[in-house]
XYZ file of C-alpha atoms in Angstrom:
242
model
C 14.790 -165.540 -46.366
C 11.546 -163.634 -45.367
C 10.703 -160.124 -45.516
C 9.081 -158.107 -43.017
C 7.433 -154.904 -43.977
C 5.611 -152.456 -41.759
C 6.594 -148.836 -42.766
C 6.813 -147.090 -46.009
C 10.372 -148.396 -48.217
C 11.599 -150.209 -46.059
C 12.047 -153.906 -44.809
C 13.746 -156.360 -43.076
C 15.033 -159.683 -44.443
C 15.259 -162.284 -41.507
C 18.235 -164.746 -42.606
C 16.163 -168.033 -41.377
C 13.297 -166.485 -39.916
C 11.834 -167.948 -37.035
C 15.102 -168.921 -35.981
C 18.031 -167.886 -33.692
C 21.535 -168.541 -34.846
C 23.030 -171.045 -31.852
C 26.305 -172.874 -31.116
C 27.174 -175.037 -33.817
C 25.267 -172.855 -36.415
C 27.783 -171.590 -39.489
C 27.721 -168.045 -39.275
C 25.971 -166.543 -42.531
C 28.420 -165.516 -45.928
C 29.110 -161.479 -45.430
C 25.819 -159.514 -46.732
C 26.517 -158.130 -50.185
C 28.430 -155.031 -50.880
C 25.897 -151.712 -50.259
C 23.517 -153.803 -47.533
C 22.967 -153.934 -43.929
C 22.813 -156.855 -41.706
C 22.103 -156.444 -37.919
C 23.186 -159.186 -35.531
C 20.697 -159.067 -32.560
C 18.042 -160.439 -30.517
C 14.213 -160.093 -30.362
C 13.695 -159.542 -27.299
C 17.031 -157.441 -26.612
C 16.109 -153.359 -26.104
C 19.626 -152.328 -27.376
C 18.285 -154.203 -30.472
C 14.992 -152.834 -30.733
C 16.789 -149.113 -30.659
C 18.774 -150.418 -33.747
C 15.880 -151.254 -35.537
C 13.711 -148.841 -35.062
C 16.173 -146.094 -36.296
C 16.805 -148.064 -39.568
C 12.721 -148.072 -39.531
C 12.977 -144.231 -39.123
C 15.547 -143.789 -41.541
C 14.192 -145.865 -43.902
C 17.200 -148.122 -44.499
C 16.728 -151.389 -45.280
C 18.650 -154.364 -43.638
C 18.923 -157.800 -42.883
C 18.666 -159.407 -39.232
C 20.493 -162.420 -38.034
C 18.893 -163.008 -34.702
C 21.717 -164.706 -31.910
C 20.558 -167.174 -29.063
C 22.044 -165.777 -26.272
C 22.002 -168.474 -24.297
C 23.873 -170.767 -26.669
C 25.422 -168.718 -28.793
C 27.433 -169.745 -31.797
C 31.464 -170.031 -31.779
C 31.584 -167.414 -34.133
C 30.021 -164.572 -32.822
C 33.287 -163.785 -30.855
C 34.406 -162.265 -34.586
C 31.521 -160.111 -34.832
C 31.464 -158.800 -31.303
C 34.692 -159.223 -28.825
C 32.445 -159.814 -26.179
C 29.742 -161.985 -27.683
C 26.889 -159.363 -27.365
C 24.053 -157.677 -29.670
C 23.676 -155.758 -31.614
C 26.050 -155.675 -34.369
C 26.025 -153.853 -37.783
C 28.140 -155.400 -40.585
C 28.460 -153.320 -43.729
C 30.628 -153.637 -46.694
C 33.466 -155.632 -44.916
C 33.211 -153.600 -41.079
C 31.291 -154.118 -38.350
C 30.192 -151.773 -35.656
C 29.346 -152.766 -31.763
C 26.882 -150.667 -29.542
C 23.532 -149.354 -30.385
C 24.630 -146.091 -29.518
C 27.570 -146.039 -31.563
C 25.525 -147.762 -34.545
C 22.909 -145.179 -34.757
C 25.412 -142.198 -34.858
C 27.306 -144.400 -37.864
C 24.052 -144.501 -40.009
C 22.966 -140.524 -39.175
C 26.375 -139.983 -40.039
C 26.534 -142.491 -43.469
C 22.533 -140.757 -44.442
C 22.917 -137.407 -42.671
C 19.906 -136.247 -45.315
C 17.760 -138.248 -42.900
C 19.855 -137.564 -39.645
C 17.714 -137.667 -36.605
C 20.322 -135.743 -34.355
C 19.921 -131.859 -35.400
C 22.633 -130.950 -37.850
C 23.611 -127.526 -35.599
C 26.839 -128.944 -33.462
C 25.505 -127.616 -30.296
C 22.005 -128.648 -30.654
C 23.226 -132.263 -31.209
C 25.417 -131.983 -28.246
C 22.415 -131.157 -26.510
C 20.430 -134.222 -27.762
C 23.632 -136.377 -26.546
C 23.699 -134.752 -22.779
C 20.060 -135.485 -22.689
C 20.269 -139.084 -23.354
C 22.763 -139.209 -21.019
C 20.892 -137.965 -18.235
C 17.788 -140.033 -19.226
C 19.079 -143.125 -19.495
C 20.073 -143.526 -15.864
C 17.422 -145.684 -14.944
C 18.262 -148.129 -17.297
C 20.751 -149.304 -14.828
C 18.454 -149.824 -11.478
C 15.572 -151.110 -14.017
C 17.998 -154.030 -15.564
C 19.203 -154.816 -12.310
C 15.905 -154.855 -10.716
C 14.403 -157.276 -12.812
C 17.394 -159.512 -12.833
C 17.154 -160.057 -9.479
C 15.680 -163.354 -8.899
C 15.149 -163.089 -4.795
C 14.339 -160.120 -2.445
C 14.318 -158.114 -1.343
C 13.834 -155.530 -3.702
C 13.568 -152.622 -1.787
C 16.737 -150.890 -2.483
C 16.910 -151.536 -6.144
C 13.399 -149.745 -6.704
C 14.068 -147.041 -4.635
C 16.955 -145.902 -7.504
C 14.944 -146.764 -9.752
C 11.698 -144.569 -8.463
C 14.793 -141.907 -7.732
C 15.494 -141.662 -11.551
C 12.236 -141.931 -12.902
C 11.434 -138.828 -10.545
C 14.640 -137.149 -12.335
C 14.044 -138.085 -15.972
C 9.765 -136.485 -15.608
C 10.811 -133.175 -15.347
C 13.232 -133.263 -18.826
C 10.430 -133.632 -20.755
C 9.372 -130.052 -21.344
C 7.863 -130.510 -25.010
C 5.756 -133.334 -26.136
C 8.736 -135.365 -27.026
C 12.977 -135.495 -25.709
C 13.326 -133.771 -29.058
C 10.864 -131.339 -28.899
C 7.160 -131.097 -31.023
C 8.693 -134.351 -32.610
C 11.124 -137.817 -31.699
C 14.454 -137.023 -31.756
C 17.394 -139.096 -30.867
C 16.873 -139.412 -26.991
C 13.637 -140.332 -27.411
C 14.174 -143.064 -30.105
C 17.361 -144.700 -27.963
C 15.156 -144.651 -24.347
C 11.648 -145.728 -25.580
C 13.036 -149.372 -26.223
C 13.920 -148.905 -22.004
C 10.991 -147.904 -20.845
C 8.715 -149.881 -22.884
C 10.252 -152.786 -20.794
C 9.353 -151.024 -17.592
C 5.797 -150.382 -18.815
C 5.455 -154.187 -20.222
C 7.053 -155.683 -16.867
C 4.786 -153.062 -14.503
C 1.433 -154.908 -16.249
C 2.777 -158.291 -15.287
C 1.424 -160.990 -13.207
C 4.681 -160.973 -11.463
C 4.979 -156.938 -11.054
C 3.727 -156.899 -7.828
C 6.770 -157.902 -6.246
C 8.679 -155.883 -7.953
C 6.111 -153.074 -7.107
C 6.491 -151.438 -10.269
C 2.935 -150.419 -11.050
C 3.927 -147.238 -8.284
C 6.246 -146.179 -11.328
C 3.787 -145.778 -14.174
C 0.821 -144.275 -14.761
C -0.328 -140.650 -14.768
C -1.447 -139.789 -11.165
C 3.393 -139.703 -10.662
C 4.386 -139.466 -14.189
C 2.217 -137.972 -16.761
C 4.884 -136.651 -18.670
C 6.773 -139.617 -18.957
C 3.437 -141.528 -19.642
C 1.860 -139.387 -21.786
C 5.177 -139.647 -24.392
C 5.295 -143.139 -24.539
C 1.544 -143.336 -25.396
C 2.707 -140.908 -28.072
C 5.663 -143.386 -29.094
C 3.717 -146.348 -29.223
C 1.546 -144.753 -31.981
C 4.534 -143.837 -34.185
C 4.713 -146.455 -36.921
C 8.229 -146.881 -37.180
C 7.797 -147.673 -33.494
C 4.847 -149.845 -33.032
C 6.063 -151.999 -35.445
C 8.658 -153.119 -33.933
C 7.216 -153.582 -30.328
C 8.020 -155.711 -27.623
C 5.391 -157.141 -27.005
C 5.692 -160.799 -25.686
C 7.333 -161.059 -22.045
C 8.565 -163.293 -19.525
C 9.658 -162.894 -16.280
C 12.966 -164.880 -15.145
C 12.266 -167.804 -17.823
């Protein structure tokens, strides 16, 4: 087992680093009582947002990264329909990076990043809601393998143009990251990665970035890159339709 570190008190222990868990792989002993263990994927958004809030919160946890295109017989226990990310702790396991981050503000609400006022974390909640809804188009955009692509990026420009006007304050959260803007940046960092691409051009994405249309939008993820509990878990390594 190797330990990564990047941010102050807090690591992550890779159970066979280097290596993704595939069919035919025994699936690891349960984590000892007290610790963490995320089932994910590198390259999987839902499991960057995971990570990086554990990275905020300073919690420490091990990951068990899951081939997802061979994935081993086992991970039907852990998820009912074979996806990442998955938290195990003391004997349960939780589904849905949403769901997951809400669990561990809950289980360390001294370090909650949703506001501890009911209605302002209501707030936070409708706001991710409405700002994650170009995740959709985006996905489905880049999953397609043949044009034409016209219709997909026209929701997608149509949502982008929806989600710039949200940001009223340097951040979703305000004069800092709250929980909307640590659960979307994992999205759009795709978009930004994929819009610098060889490839992008038929996709046509570069007309979605950049400040001349979006300056809010681009000005807060230059501002999220440069968080450390951020940039240190970056996706950084892409490939289009591999």
């Amino acid at each position: 087992m190797v330990c990564h570190k990047g941010f102050t008190d807090c690591e992550y222990a890779y159970h066979e680093p280097f290596k993704c868990l595939l069919s035919g792989d025994a699936q690891p002993s349960p984590p000892p009582p007290g610790h963490f263990r995320i089932y994910g994927m590198r390259f999987c958004p839902y499991t960057e947002r995971v990570l990086i809030y554990l990275a905020k919160k300073k919690i420490k946890a091990e990951i068990v990264n899951i081939n997802l295109k061979d994935k081993p017989d086992w991970l039907k226990k852990v998820h009912p329909e074979e996806k990442v990310p998955a938290l195990e702790h003391d004997g349960k396991v939780l589904v849905e990076s949403t769901i997951i981050v809400q669990y561990l503000d809950e289980l360390f609400p001294e370090t909650s990043v949703l506001p501890k006022d009911p209605y302002e974390r209501a707030v936070q909640r409708m706001l991710f809601e409405r700002t994650s809804s170009f995740t959709a188009p985006l996905f489905k955009l880049l999953r397609t393998k043949s044009g034409p692509y016209g219709e997909l990026h026209d929701k997608l420009e149509k949502d982008l143009v929806q989600v710039e006007p949200l940001l009223k304050n340097t951040f979703f959260g305000g004069n800092k990251p709250g929980f909307t803007d640590y659960l979307i940046f994992p999205i759009y960092e795709r978009l930004a990665v994929f819009a610098n691409h060889p490839e992008a051009g038929k996709y046509n994405l570069t007309s979605l970035v950049g400040t001349e249309r979006f300056p809010h939008l681009t000005h807060w993820y230059e501002k999220m890159c440069s968080l450390p509990q951020v940039s240190i878990l970056m996706f950084t390594s892409i490939v289009i339709h591999d």
